[in-house]
mmCIF file with all atom_site columns, C-alpha atoms and ligand atoms in Angstrom:
data_model
loop_
_atom_site.group_PDB
_atom_site.id
_atom_site.type_symbol
_atom_site.label_atom_id
_atom_site.label_alt_id
_atom_site.label_comp_id
_atom_site.label_asym_id
_atom_site.label_entity_id
_atom_site.label_seq_id
_atom_site.pdbx_PDB_ins_code
_atom_site.Cartn_x
_atom_site.Cartn_y
_atom_site.Cartn_z
_atom_site.occupancy
_atom_site.B_iso_or_equiv
_atom_site.pdbx_formal_charge
_atom_site.auth_seq_id
_atom_site.auth_comp_id
_atom_site.auth_asym_id
_atom_site.auth_atom_id
_atom_site.pdbx_PDB_model_num
ATOM   1   C CA  . UNK A 1 1   ? -41.667 -17.079 -31.034 1.00 75.00 ? 3   UNK A CA  1
ATOM   2   C CA  . UNK A 1 2   ? -39.468 -20.195 -29.970 1.00 90.00 ? 4   UNK A CA  1
ATOM   3   C CA  . UNK A 1 3   ? -40.164 -22.314 -27.127 1.00 94.00 ? 5   UNK A CA  1
ATOM   4   C CA  . UNK A 1 4   ? -37.524 -21.771 -24.663 1.00 95.00 ? 6   UNK A CA  1
ATOM   5   C CA  . UNK A 1 5   ? -37.673 -24.650 -22.355 1.00 98.00 ? 7   UNK A CA  1
ATOM   6   C CA  . UNK A 1 6   ? -36.360 -27.535 -24.273 1.00 98.00 ? 8   UNK A CA  1
ATOM   7   C CA  . UNK A 1 7   ? -34.444 -30.775 -24.239 1.00 98.00 ? 9   UNK A CA  1
ATOM   8   C CA  . UNK A 1 8   ? -32.560 -32.357 -27.114 1.00 98.00 ? 10  UNK A CA  1
ATOM   9   C CA  . UNK A 1 9   ? -32.713 -36.068 -26.923 1.00 98.00 ? 11  UNK A CA  1
ATOM   10  C CA  . UNK A 1 10  ? -30.549 -38.506 -29.550 1.00 96.00 ? 12  UNK A CA  1
ATOM   11  C CA  . UNK A 1 11  ? -27.417 -40.722 -29.026 1.00 95.00 ? 13  UNK A CA  1
ATOM   12  C CA  . UNK A 1 12  ? -24.048 -40.105 -27.984 1.00 92.00 ? 14  UNK A CA  1
ATOM   13  C CA  . UNK A 1 13  ? -22.562 -38.187 -31.174 1.00 90.00 ? 15  UNK A CA  1
ATOM   14  C CA  . UNK A 1 14  ? -26.020 -37.213 -32.560 1.00 93.00 ? 16  UNK A CA  1
ATOM   15  C CA  . UNK A 1 15  ? -24.922 -33.319 -32.046 1.00 92.00 ? 17  UNK A CA  1
ATOM   16  C CA  . UNK A 1 16  ? -26.969 -32.665 -29.320 1.00 95.00 ? 18  UNK A CA  1
ATOM   17  C CA  . UNK A 1 17  ? -23.990 -30.255 -27.572 1.00 95.00 ? 19  UNK A CA  1
ATOM   18  C CA  . UNK A 1 18  ? -23.110 -28.514 -30.838 1.00 95.00 ? 20  UNK A CA  1
ATOM   19  C CA  . UNK A 1 19  ? -27.115 -27.900 -31.846 1.00 97.00 ? 21  UNK A CA  1
ATOM   20  C CA  . UNK A 1 20  ? -27.391 -26.433 -27.743 1.00 98.00 ? 22  UNK A CA  1
ATOM   21  C CA  . UNK A 1 21  ? -24.432 -24.276 -28.258 1.00 97.00 ? 23  UNK A CA  1
ATOM   22  C CA  . UNK A 1 22  ? -26.307 -22.364 -31.504 1.00 97.00 ? 24  UNK A CA  1
ATOM   23  C CA  . UNK A 1 23  ? -29.522 -22.412 -29.123 1.00 97.00 ? 25  UNK A CA  1
ATOM   24  C CA  . UNK A 1 24  ? -27.520 -20.764 -26.697 1.00 97.00 ? 26  UNK A CA  1
ATOM   25  C CA  . UNK A 1 25  ? -26.199 -18.011 -29.110 1.00 95.00 ? 27  UNK A CA  1
ATOM   26  C CA  . UNK A 1 26  ? -29.685 -17.665 -30.941 1.00 94.00 ? 28  UNK A CA  1
ATOM   27  C CA  . UNK A 1 27  ? -31.784 -17.689 -27.688 1.00 95.00 ? 29  UNK A CA  1
ATOM   28  C CA  . UNK A 1 28  ? -29.726 -16.640 -25.260 1.00 95.00 ? 30  UNK A CA  1
ATOM   29  C CA  . UNK A 1 29  ? -30.414 -19.060 -22.248 1.00 97.00 ? 31  UNK A CA  1
ATOM   30  C CA  . UNK A 1 30  ? -28.624 -21.626 -21.409 1.00 98.00 ? 32  UNK A CA  1
ATOM   31  C CA  . UNK A 1 31  ? -27.434 -25.226 -22.255 1.00 98.00 ? 33  UNK A CA  1
ATOM   32  C CA  . UNK A 1 32  ? -27.726 -27.536 -19.209 1.00 98.00 ? 34  UNK A CA  1
ATOM   33  C CA  . UNK A 1 33  ? -25.542 -30.701 -20.080 1.00 98.00 ? 35  UNK A CA  1
ATOM   34  C CA  . UNK A 1 34  ? -25.224 -33.377 -17.069 1.00 98.00 ? 36  UNK A CA  1
ATOM   35  C CA  . UNK A 1 35  ? -22.472 -35.024 -18.824 1.00 96.00 ? 37  UNK A CA  1
ATOM   36  C CA  . UNK A 1 36  ? -20.116 -31.660 -18.939 1.00 97.00 ? 38  UNK A CA  1
ATOM   37  C CA  . UNK A 1 37  ? -21.344 -30.829 -15.023 1.00 98.00 ? 39  UNK A CA  1
ATOM   38  C CA  . UNK A 1 38  ? -20.613 -34.512 -14.287 1.00 98.00 ? 40  UNK A CA  1
ATOM   39  C CA  . UNK A 1 39  ? -17.182 -33.914 -15.957 1.00 97.00 ? 41  UNK A CA  1
ATOM   40  C CA  . UNK A 1 40  ? -16.545 -30.690 -14.262 1.00 98.00 ? 42  UNK A CA  1
ATOM   41  C CA  . UNK A 1 41  ? -17.272 -32.327 -11.070 1.00 98.00 ? 43  UNK A CA  1
ATOM   42  C CA  . UNK A 1 42  ? -14.683 -35.379 -11.258 1.00 98.00 ? 44  UNK A CA  1
ATOM   43  C CA  . UNK A 1 43  ? -12.324 -32.849 -12.586 1.00 97.00 ? 45  UNK A CA  1
ATOM   44  C CA  . UNK A 1 44  ? -13.135 -30.851 -9.307  1.00 98.00 ? 46  UNK A CA  1
ATOM   45  C CA  . UNK A 1 45  ? -12.213 -33.924 -7.220  1.00 98.00 ? 47  UNK A CA  1
ATOM   46  C CA  . UNK A 1 46  ? -16.038 -33.162 -5.475  1.00 98.00 ? 48  UNK A CA  1
ATOM   47  C CA  . UNK A 1 47  ? -18.046 -35.721 -3.442  1.00 97.00 ? 49  UNK A CA  1
ATOM   48  C CA  . UNK A 1 48  ? -20.360 -35.884 -6.843  1.00 97.00 ? 50  UNK A CA  1
ATOM   49  C CA  . UNK A 1 49  ? -17.488 -36.168 -9.352  1.00 98.00 ? 51  UNK A CA  1
ATOM   50  C CA  . UNK A 1 50  ? -16.264 -39.156 -6.672  1.00 97.00 ? 52  UNK A CA  1
ATOM   51  C CA  . UNK A 1 51  ? -19.298 -41.001 -7.053  1.00 97.00 ? 53  UNK A CA  1
ATOM   52  C CA  . UNK A 1 52  ? -19.702 -41.073 -10.868 1.00 97.00 ? 54  UNK A CA  1
ATOM   53  C CA  . UNK A 1 53  ? -16.218 -41.218 -12.331 1.00 97.00 ? 55  UNK A CA  1
ATOM   54  C CA  . UNK A 1 54  ? -16.470 -44.973 -12.262 1.00 96.00 ? 56  UNK A CA  1
ATOM   55  C CA  . UNK A 1 55  ? -19.846 -45.059 -14.147 1.00 97.00 ? 57  UNK A CA  1
ATOM   56  C CA  . UNK A 1 56  ? -18.476 -42.131 -16.831 1.00 95.00 ? 58  UNK A CA  1
ATOM   57  C CA  . UNK A 1 57  ? -15.392 -44.252 -17.415 1.00 93.00 ? 59  UNK A CA  1
ATOM   58  C CA  . UNK A 1 58  ? -17.034 -47.330 -18.485 1.00 91.00 ? 60  UNK A CA  1
ATOM   59  C CA  . UNK A 1 59  ? -20.237 -45.369 -20.646 1.00 91.00 ? 61  UNK A CA  1
ATOM   60  C CA  . UNK A 1 60  ? -22.921 -46.740 -18.117 1.00 95.00 ? 62  UNK A CA  1
ATOM   61  C CA  . UNK A 1 61  ? -25.161 -44.110 -16.685 1.00 97.00 ? 63  UNK A CA  1
ATOM   62  C CA  . UNK A 1 62  ? -24.454 -42.222 -13.559 1.00 98.00 ? 64  UNK A CA  1
ATOM   63  C CA  . UNK A 1 63  ? -27.214 -43.594 -10.965 1.00 98.00 ? 65  UNK A CA  1
ATOM   64  C CA  . UNK A 1 64  ? -30.627 -41.781 -11.211 1.00 98.00 ? 66  UNK A CA  1
ATOM   65  C CA  . UNK A 1 65  ? -30.391 -40.274 -7.400  1.00 98.00 ? 67  UNK A CA  1
ATOM   66  C CA  . UNK A 1 66  ? -26.994 -38.728 -8.117  1.00 98.00 ? 68  UNK A CA  1
ATOM   67  C CA  . UNK A 1 67  ? -27.881 -37.350 -11.827 1.00 98.00 ? 69  UNK A CA  1
ATOM   68  C CA  . UNK A 1 68  ? -31.425 -35.755 -10.235 1.00 98.00 ? 70  UNK A CA  1
ATOM   69  C CA  . UNK A 1 69  ? -29.476 -33.829 -7.372  1.00 97.00 ? 71  UNK A CA  1
ATOM   70  C CA  . UNK A 1 70  ? -26.942 -32.479 -10.261 1.00 98.00 ? 72  UNK A CA  1
ATOM   71  C CA  . UNK A 1 71  ? -29.970 -31.594 -12.706 1.00 98.00 ? 73  UNK A CA  1
ATOM   72  C CA  . UNK A 1 72  ? -32.355 -30.252 -9.537  1.00 97.00 ? 74  UNK A CA  1
ATOM   73  C CA  . UNK A 1 73  ? -30.173 -27.870 -8.237  1.00 96.00 ? 75  UNK A CA  1
ATOM   74  C CA  . UNK A 1 74  ? -29.096 -26.262 -11.958 1.00 97.00 ? 76  UNK A CA  1
ATOM   75  C CA  . UNK A 1 75  ? -32.723 -25.738 -13.008 1.00 96.00 ? 77  UNK A CA  1
ATOM   76  C CA  . UNK A 1 76  ? -33.410 -24.002 -9.570  1.00 94.00 ? 78  UNK A CA  1
ATOM   77  C CA  . UNK A 1 77  ? -30.659 -21.059 -10.656 1.00 96.00 ? 79  UNK A CA  1
ATOM   78  C CA  . UNK A 1 78  ? -31.936 -17.907 -11.664 1.00 95.00 ? 80  UNK A CA  1
ATOM   79  C CA  . UNK A 1 79  ? -30.830 -17.789 -15.397 1.00 96.00 ? 81  UNK A CA  1
ATOM   80  C CA  . UNK A 1 80  ? -32.373 -20.820 -15.893 1.00 95.00 ? 82  UNK A CA  1
ATOM   81  C CA  . UNK A 1 81  ? -36.038 -18.794 -15.057 1.00 93.00 ? 83  UNK A CA  1
ATOM   82  C CA  . UNK A 1 82  ? -36.209 -17.730 -18.832 1.00 93.00 ? 84  UNK A CA  1
ATOM   83  C CA  . UNK A 1 83  ? -35.335 -20.921 -20.229 1.00 97.00 ? 85  UNK A CA  1
ATOM   84  C CA  . UNK A 1 84  ? -32.719 -23.361 -20.709 1.00 98.00 ? 86  UNK A CA  1
ATOM   85  C CA  . UNK A 1 85  ? -31.770 -26.221 -23.270 1.00 98.00 ? 87  UNK A CA  1
ATOM   86  C CA  . UNK A 1 86  ? -31.844 -29.244 -21.246 1.00 98.00 ? 88  UNK A CA  1
ATOM   87  C CA  . UNK A 1 87  ? -28.956 -31.941 -23.229 1.00 97.00 ? 89  UNK A CA  1
ATOM   88  C CA  . UNK A 1 88  ? -28.291 -35.489 -22.004 1.00 97.00 ? 90  UNK A CA  1
ATOM   89  C CA  . UNK A 1 89  ? -30.621 -35.064 -19.338 1.00 98.00 ? 91  UNK A CA  1
ATOM   90  C CA  . UNK A 1 90  ? -32.873 -37.097 -18.547 1.00 98.00 ? 92  UNK A CA  1
ATOM   91  C CA  . UNK A 1 91  ? -31.892 -40.782 -19.886 1.00 98.00 ? 93  UNK A CA  1
ATOM   92  C CA  . UNK A 1 92  ? -34.292 -42.424 -18.008 1.00 98.00 ? 94  UNK A CA  1
ATOM   93  C CA  . UNK A 1 93  ? -37.610 -42.780 -17.706 1.00 98.00 ? 95  UNK A CA  1
ATOM   94  C CA  . UNK A 1 94  ? -37.042 -41.981 -13.602 1.00 98.00 ? 96  UNK A CA  1
ATOM   95  C CA  . UNK A 1 95  ? -35.077 -38.778 -14.718 1.00 98.00 ? 97  UNK A CA  1
ATOM   96  C CA  . UNK A 1 96  ? -37.993 -37.737 -17.040 1.00 98.00 ? 98  UNK A CA  1
ATOM   97  C CA  . UNK A 1 97  ? -40.533 -38.053 -13.933 1.00 98.00 ? 99  UNK A CA  1
ATOM   98  C CA  . UNK A 1 98  ? -37.825 -36.289 -11.645 1.00 98.00 ? 100 UNK A CA  1
ATOM   99  C CA  . UNK A 1 99  ? -37.793 -33.407 -14.273 1.00 98.00 ? 101 UNK A CA  1
ATOM   100 C CA  . UNK A 1 100 ? -41.703 -33.160 -14.661 1.00 97.00 ? 102 UNK A CA  1
ATOM   101 C CA  . UNK A 1 101 ? -42.323 -32.696 -11.036 1.00 97.00 ? 103 UNK A CA  1
ATOM   102 C CA  . UNK A 1 102 ? -39.291 -30.283 -10.868 1.00 96.00 ? 104 UNK A CA  1
ATOM   103 C CA  . UNK A 1 103 ? -40.420 -28.124 -13.610 1.00 96.00 ? 105 UNK A CA  1
ATOM   104 C CA  . UNK A 1 104 ? -43.604 -28.482 -12.245 1.00 94.00 ? 106 UNK A CA  1
ATOM   105 C CA  . UNK A 1 105 ? -42.743 -26.793 -9.117  1.00 92.00 ? 107 UNK A CA  1
ATOM   106 C CA  . UNK A 1 106 ? -41.083 -24.267 -10.630 1.00 90.00 ? 108 UNK A CA  1
ATOM   107 C CA  . UNK A 1 107 ? -43.976 -24.027 -12.546 1.00 91.00 ? 109 UNK A CA  1
ATOM   108 C CA  . UNK A 1 108 ? -41.983 -23.831 -15.869 1.00 92.00 ? 110 UNK A CA  1
ATOM   109 C CA  . UNK A 1 109 ? -43.213 -27.006 -17.540 1.00 96.00 ? 111 UNK A CA  1
ATOM   110 C CA  . UNK A 1 110 ? -41.194 -28.224 -20.513 1.00 97.00 ? 112 UNK A CA  1
ATOM   111 C CA  . UNK A 1 111 ? -42.060 -26.915 -23.843 1.00 98.00 ? 113 UNK A CA  1
ATOM   112 C CA  . UNK A 1 112 ? -40.139 -28.824 -26.380 1.00 98.00 ? 114 UNK A CA  1
ATOM   113 C CA  . UNK A 1 113 ? -38.465 -32.471 -27.057 1.00 98.00 ? 115 UNK A CA  1
ATOM   114 C CA  . UNK A 1 114 ? -36.461 -32.425 -29.420 1.00 98.00 ? 116 UNK A CA  1
ATOM   115 C CA  . UNK A 1 115 ? -35.085 -35.449 -31.043 1.00 98.00 ? 117 UNK A CA  1
ATOM   116 C CA  . UNK A 1 116 ? -32.151 -35.896 -33.480 1.00 97.00 ? 118 UNK A CA  1
ATOM   117 C CA  . UNK A 1 117 ? -32.693 -39.065 -35.668 1.00 96.00 ? 119 UNK A CA  1
ATOM   118 C CA  . UNK A 1 118 ? -29.481 -40.050 -36.538 1.00 95.00 ? 120 UNK A CA  1
ATOM   119 C CA  . UNK A 1 119 ? -27.525 -43.059 -38.732 1.00 92.00 ? 121 UNK A CA  1
ATOM   120 C CA  . UNK A 1 120 ? -25.993 -45.344 -35.749 1.00 87.00 ? 122 UNK A CA  1
ATOM   121 C CA  . UNK A 1 121 ? -22.689 -46.060 -37.604 1.00 87.00 ? 123 UNK A CA  1
ATOM   122 C CA  . UNK A 1 122 ? -22.338 -42.683 -38.912 1.00 87.00 ? 124 UNK A CA  1
ATOM   123 C CA  . UNK A 1 123 ? -21.925 -41.482 -35.042 1.00 89.00 ? 125 UNK A CA  1
ATOM   124 C CA  . UNK A 1 124 ? -20.024 -43.808 -33.995 1.00 88.00 ? 126 UNK A CA  1
ATOM   125 C CA  . UNK A 1 125 ? -17.133 -42.187 -36.355 1.00 87.00 ? 127 UNK A CA  1
ATOM   126 C CA  . UNK A 1 126 ? -18.312 -39.195 -35.459 1.00 84.00 ? 128 UNK A CA  1
ATOM   127 C CA  . UNK A 1 127 ? -17.439 -39.993 -31.770 1.00 87.00 ? 129 UNK A CA  1
ATOM   128 C CA  . UNK A 1 128 ? -14.061 -42.280 -32.772 1.00 86.00 ? 130 UNK A CA  1
ATOM   129 C CA  . UNK A 1 129 ? -12.672 -38.792 -34.455 1.00 85.00 ? 131 UNK A CA  1
ATOM   130 C CA  . UNK A 1 130 ? -14.176 -36.553 -31.414 1.00 82.00 ? 132 UNK A CA  1
ATOM   131 C CA  . UNK A 1 131 ? -11.756 -39.218 -29.618 1.00 79.00 ? 133 UNK A CA  1
ATOM   132 C CA  . UNK A 1 132 ? -8.658  -38.180 -31.459 1.00 77.00 ? 134 UNK A CA  1
ATOM   133 C CA  . UNK A 1 133 ? -9.345  -34.397 -30.824 1.00 82.00 ? 135 UNK A CA  1
ATOM   134 C CA  . UNK A 1 134 ? -10.824 -33.744 -27.230 1.00 79.00 ? 136 UNK A CA  1
ATOM   135 C CA  . UNK A 1 135 ? -9.465  -36.655 -25.600 1.00 75.00 ? 137 UNK A CA  1
ATOM   136 C CA  . UNK A 1 136 ? -11.967 -37.703 -23.704 1.00 77.00 ? 138 UNK A CA  1
ATOM   137 C CA  . UNK A 1 137 ? -11.618 -40.328 -21.649 1.00 77.00 ? 139 UNK A CA  1
ATOM   138 C CA  . UNK A 1 138 ? -15.023 -42.531 -22.715 1.00 82.00 ? 140 UNK A CA  1
ATOM   139 C CA  . UNK A 1 139 ? -14.372 -41.824 -26.560 1.00 80.00 ? 141 UNK A CA  1
ATOM   140 C CA  . UNK A 1 140 ? -13.219 -45.270 -26.863 1.00 84.00 ? 142 UNK A CA  1
ATOM   141 C CA  . UNK A 1 141 ? -14.518 -48.039 -29.144 1.00 84.00 ? 143 UNK A CA  1
ATOM   142 C CA  . UNK A 1 142 ? -15.862 -50.330 -26.209 1.00 86.00 ? 144 UNK A CA  1
ATOM   143 C CA  . UNK A 1 143 ? -17.058 -47.569 -24.084 1.00 89.00 ? 145 UNK A CA  1
ATOM   144 C CA  . UNK A 1 144 ? -18.844 -45.861 -27.355 1.00 89.00 ? 146 UNK A CA  1
ATOM   145 C CA  . UNK A 1 145 ? -20.659 -49.118 -28.385 1.00 89.00 ? 147 UNK A CA  1
ATOM   146 C CA  . UNK A 1 146 ? -21.682 -49.421 -24.589 1.00 91.00 ? 148 UNK A CA  1
ATOM   147 C CA  . UNK A 1 147 ? -23.233 -45.990 -24.656 1.00 92.00 ? 149 UNK A CA  1
ATOM   148 C CA  . UNK A 1 148 ? -25.217 -46.618 -27.655 1.00 92.00 ? 150 UNK A CA  1
ATOM   149 C CA  . UNK A 1 149 ? -26.512 -49.834 -26.053 1.00 93.00 ? 151 UNK A CA  1
ATOM   150 C CA  . UNK A 1 150 ? -27.521 -47.985 -22.803 1.00 95.00 ? 152 UNK A CA  1
ATOM   151 C CA  . UNK A 1 151 ? -29.152 -45.168 -24.879 1.00 95.00 ? 153 UNK A CA  1
ATOM   152 C CA  . UNK A 1 152 ? -31.061 -48.028 -26.680 1.00 95.00 ? 154 UNK A CA  1
ATOM   153 C CA  . UNK A 1 153 ? -32.341 -49.400 -23.306 1.00 97.00 ? 155 UNK A CA  1
ATOM   154 C CA  . UNK A 1 154 ? -32.692 -47.181 -21.130 1.00 97.00 ? 156 UNK A CA  1
ATOM   155 C CA  . UNK A 1 155 ? -33.182 -43.254 -23.412 1.00 97.00 ? 157 UNK A CA  1
ATOM   156 C CA  . UNK A 1 156 ? -34.960 -43.911 -26.515 1.00 96.00 ? 158 UNK A CA  1
ATOM   157 C CA  . UNK A 1 157 ? -38.190 -45.154 -24.485 1.00 97.00 ? 159 UNK A CA  1
ATOM   158 C CA  . UNK A 1 158 ? -38.683 -41.496 -23.707 1.00 98.00 ? 160 UNK A CA  1
ATOM   159 C CA  . UNK A 1 159 ? -39.065 -40.526 -27.039 1.00 98.00 ? 161 UNK A CA  1
ATOM   160 C CA  . UNK A 1 160 ? -42.467 -42.160 -26.668 1.00 98.00 ? 162 UNK A CA  1
ATOM   161 C CA  . UNK A 1 161 ? -43.130 -40.511 -23.327 1.00 98.00 ? 163 UNK A CA  1
ATOM   162 C CA  . UNK A 1 162 ? -42.395 -37.000 -24.605 1.00 98.00 ? 164 UNK A CA  1
ATOM   163 C CA  . UNK A 1 163 ? -44.873 -37.849 -27.956 1.00 98.00 ? 165 UNK A CA  1
ATOM   164 C CA  . UNK A 1 164 ? -47.424 -39.183 -25.427 1.00 98.00 ? 166 UNK A CA  1
ATOM   165 C CA  . UNK A 1 165 ? -47.227 -35.623 -23.915 1.00 97.00 ? 167 UNK A CA  1
ATOM   166 C CA  . UNK A 1 166 ? -47.543 -33.813 -26.960 1.00 97.00 ? 168 UNK A CA  1
ATOM   167 C CA  . UNK A 1 167 ? -44.220 -31.872 -26.917 1.00 98.00 ? 169 UNK A CA  1
ATOM   168 C CA  . UNK A 1 168 ? -42.139 -34.407 -28.964 1.00 98.00 ? 170 UNK A CA  1
ATOM   169 C CA  . UNK A 1 169 ? -40.813 -33.556 -32.422 1.00 98.00 ? 171 UNK A CA  1
ATOM   170 C CA  . UNK A 1 170 ? -38.425 -35.471 -34.562 1.00 98.00 ? 172 UNK A CA  1
ATOM   171 C CA  . UNK A 1 171 ? -35.530 -33.540 -36.605 1.00 98.00 ? 173 UNK A CA  1
ATOM   172 C CA  . UNK A 1 172 ? -33.042 -35.174 -39.370 1.00 97.00 ? 174 UNK A CA  1
ATOM   173 C CA  . UNK A 1 173 ? -30.174 -35.014 -37.498 1.00 95.00 ? 175 UNK A CA  1
ATOM   174 C CA  . UNK A 1 174 ? -28.056 -36.088 -40.620 1.00 94.00 ? 176 UNK A CA  1
ATOM   175 C CA  . UNK A 1 175 ? -26.704 -33.152 -42.669 1.00 94.00 ? 177 UNK A CA  1
ATOM   176 C CA  . UNK A 1 176 ? -24.369 -30.126 -41.954 1.00 95.00 ? 178 UNK A CA  1
ATOM   177 C CA  . UNK A 1 177 ? -24.772 -27.997 -38.628 1.00 96.00 ? 179 UNK A CA  1
ATOM   178 C CA  . UNK A 1 178 ? -26.146 -25.374 -40.342 1.00 97.00 ? 180 UNK A CA  1
ATOM   179 C CA  . UNK A 1 179 ? -28.891 -27.578 -42.377 1.00 98.00 ? 181 UNK A CA  1
ATOM   180 C CA  . UNK A 1 180 ? -29.811 -29.451 -38.562 1.00 97.00 ? 182 UNK A CA  1
ATOM   181 C CA  . UNK A 1 181 ? -29.705 -25.750 -36.708 1.00 97.00 ? 183 UNK A CA  1
ATOM   182 C CA  . UNK A 1 182 ? -32.391 -24.713 -39.365 1.00 97.00 ? 184 UNK A CA  1
ATOM   183 C CA  . UNK A 1 183 ? -34.254 -27.726 -38.829 1.00 98.00 ? 185 UNK A CA  1
ATOM   184 C CA  . UNK A 1 184 ? -33.980 -27.570 -34.834 1.00 97.00 ? 186 UNK A CA  1
ATOM   185 C CA  . UNK A 1 185 ? -34.992 -23.783 -35.477 1.00 96.00 ? 187 UNK A CA  1
ATOM   186 C CA  . UNK A 1 186 ? -38.279 -24.822 -37.431 1.00 97.00 ? 188 UNK A CA  1
ATOM   187 C CA  . UNK A 1 187 ? -39.154 -27.701 -34.611 1.00 97.00 ? 189 UNK A CA  1
ATOM   188 C CA  . UNK A 1 188 ? -38.994 -24.586 -31.896 1.00 97.00 ? 190 UNK A CA  1
ATOM   189 C CA  . UNK A 1 189 ? -41.385 -22.555 -33.766 1.00 94.00 ? 191 UNK A CA  1
HETATM 190 P P1  . LIG B 2 .   ? -22.542 -38.725 -24.554 1.00 92.66 ? 215 LIG B P1  1
HETATM 191 O O1  . LIG B 2 .   ? -23.458 -37.981 -24.838 1.00 92.66 ? 215 LIG B O1  1
HETATM 192 O O2  . LIG B 2 .   ? -21.889 -38.602 -25.780 1.00 92.66 ? 215 LIG B O2  1
HETATM 193 O O3  . LIG B 2 .   ? -22.422 -40.106 -24.137 1.00 92.66 ? 215 LIG B O3  1
HETATM 194 P P2  . LIG B 2 .   ? -22.205 -36.622 -22.305 1.00 92.66 ? 215 LIG B P2  1
HETATM 195 O O4  . LIG B 2 .   ? -21.352 -36.015 -22.026 1.00 92.66 ? 215 LIG B O4  1
HETATM 196 O O5  . LIG B 2 .   ? -23.675 -36.251 -22.179 1.00 92.66 ? 215 LIG B O5  1
HETATM 197 O O6  . LIG B 2 .   ? -22.158 -37.350 -23.154 1.00 92.66 ? 215 LIG B O6  1
HETATM 198 O O7  . LIG B 2 .   ? -22.710 -38.012 -21.324 1.00 92.66 ? 215 LIG B O7  1
HETATM 199 C C1  . LIG B 2 .   ? -21.210 -38.536 -20.858 1.00 92.66 ? 215 LIG B C1  1
HETATM 200 C C2  . LIG B 2 .   ? -21.464 -39.592 -19.639 1.00 92.66 ? 215 LIG B C2  1
HETATM 201 O O8  . LIG B 2 .   ? -21.993 -38.973 -18.660 1.00 92.66 ? 215 LIG B O8  1
HETATM 202 C C3  . LIG B 2 .   ? -22.163 -40.941 -19.789 1.00 92.66 ? 215 LIG B C3  1
HETATM 203 O O9  . LIG B 2 .   ? -21.766 -41.505 -20.727 1.00 92.66 ? 215 LIG B O9  1
HETATM 204 C C4  . LIG B 2 .   ? -22.891 -40.743 -18.259 1.00 92.66 ? 215 LIG B C4  1
HETATM 205 O O10 . LIG B 2 .   ? -21.797 -41.877 -17.259 1.00 92.66 ? 215 LIG B O10 1
HETATM 206 C C5  . LIG B 2 .   ? -22.544 -39.933 -17.861 1.00 92.66 ? 215 LIG B C5  1
HETATM 207 N N1  . LIG B 2 .   ? -23.987 -39.319 -17.488 1.00 92.66 ? 215 LIG B N1  1
HETATM 208 C C6  . LIG B 2 .   ? -24.323 -37.630 -18.339 1.00 92.66 ? 215 LIG B C6  1
HETATM 209 N N2  . LIG B 2 .   ? -25.962 -37.396 -17.826 1.00 92.66 ? 215 LIG B N2  1
HETATM 210 C C7  . LIG B 2 .   ? -26.093 -38.523 -17.471 1.00 92.66 ? 215 LIG B C7  1
HETATM 211 C C8  . LIG B 2 .   ? -27.486 -38.505 -17.341 1.00 92.66 ? 215 LIG B C8  1
HETATM 212 N N3  . LIG B 2 .   ? -28.812 -37.690 -17.337 1.00 92.66 ? 215 LIG B N3  1
HETATM 213 N N4  . LIG B 2 .   ? -27.630 -39.759 -16.431 1.00 92.66 ? 215 LIG B N4  1
HETATM 214 C C9  . LIG B 2 .   ? -27.061 -40.756 -15.978 1.00 92.66 ? 215 LIG B C9  1
HETATM 215 N N5  . LIG B 2 .   ? -25.562 -40.766 -16.694 1.00 92.66 ? 215 LIG B N5  1
HETATM 216 C C10 . LIG B 2 .   ? -25.008 -39.479 -16.990 1.00 92.66 ? 215 LIG B C10 1
#
């Protein structure tokens, strides 16, 4: 049996999105990526998109209240009832606490936080390559460095937060996509 209420934690470029996609296929539960949802909101020109764009372009975090609203709404949709893979949320202590509240209200507490451990220089290289392929507006070197720093300052402390809750599993995030997928699967057992 695999846990199905999951959170993937790791710096930008750690492979959260790639592993989340594998889990979507393997477990039949949705990926909830606040980054994807915010990019869609920017593209659609919604109020949320208008609020988020300037932060995203700089590689700064979008304000908690905006992101928490987006995540809360998504988690309340019926397909998330059978499980979910959170990717890129929470990124701050306030977001983590809001997530706990939301899942508590829904009666579906988080079962696992998988922290992907990667080498920083390697992920900066990966992101620079992705910049060339996908042309994401925030994949330039200055923004990438800023996103790394933001991760260390604001998001990395969540490793301890989830360790204290007893749901943390640390997984070596270096290697092939397949190798890492096997390790993630083991961490969910
Ligand atoms: P990456 O993990 O490569 O930085 P994401 O797609 O997860 O990419 O996020 C892109 C940007 O979207 C972030 O730099 C940030 O501006 C915004 N964002 C996404 N998720 C959050 C969040 N949980 N809190 C605040 N900002 C967020």
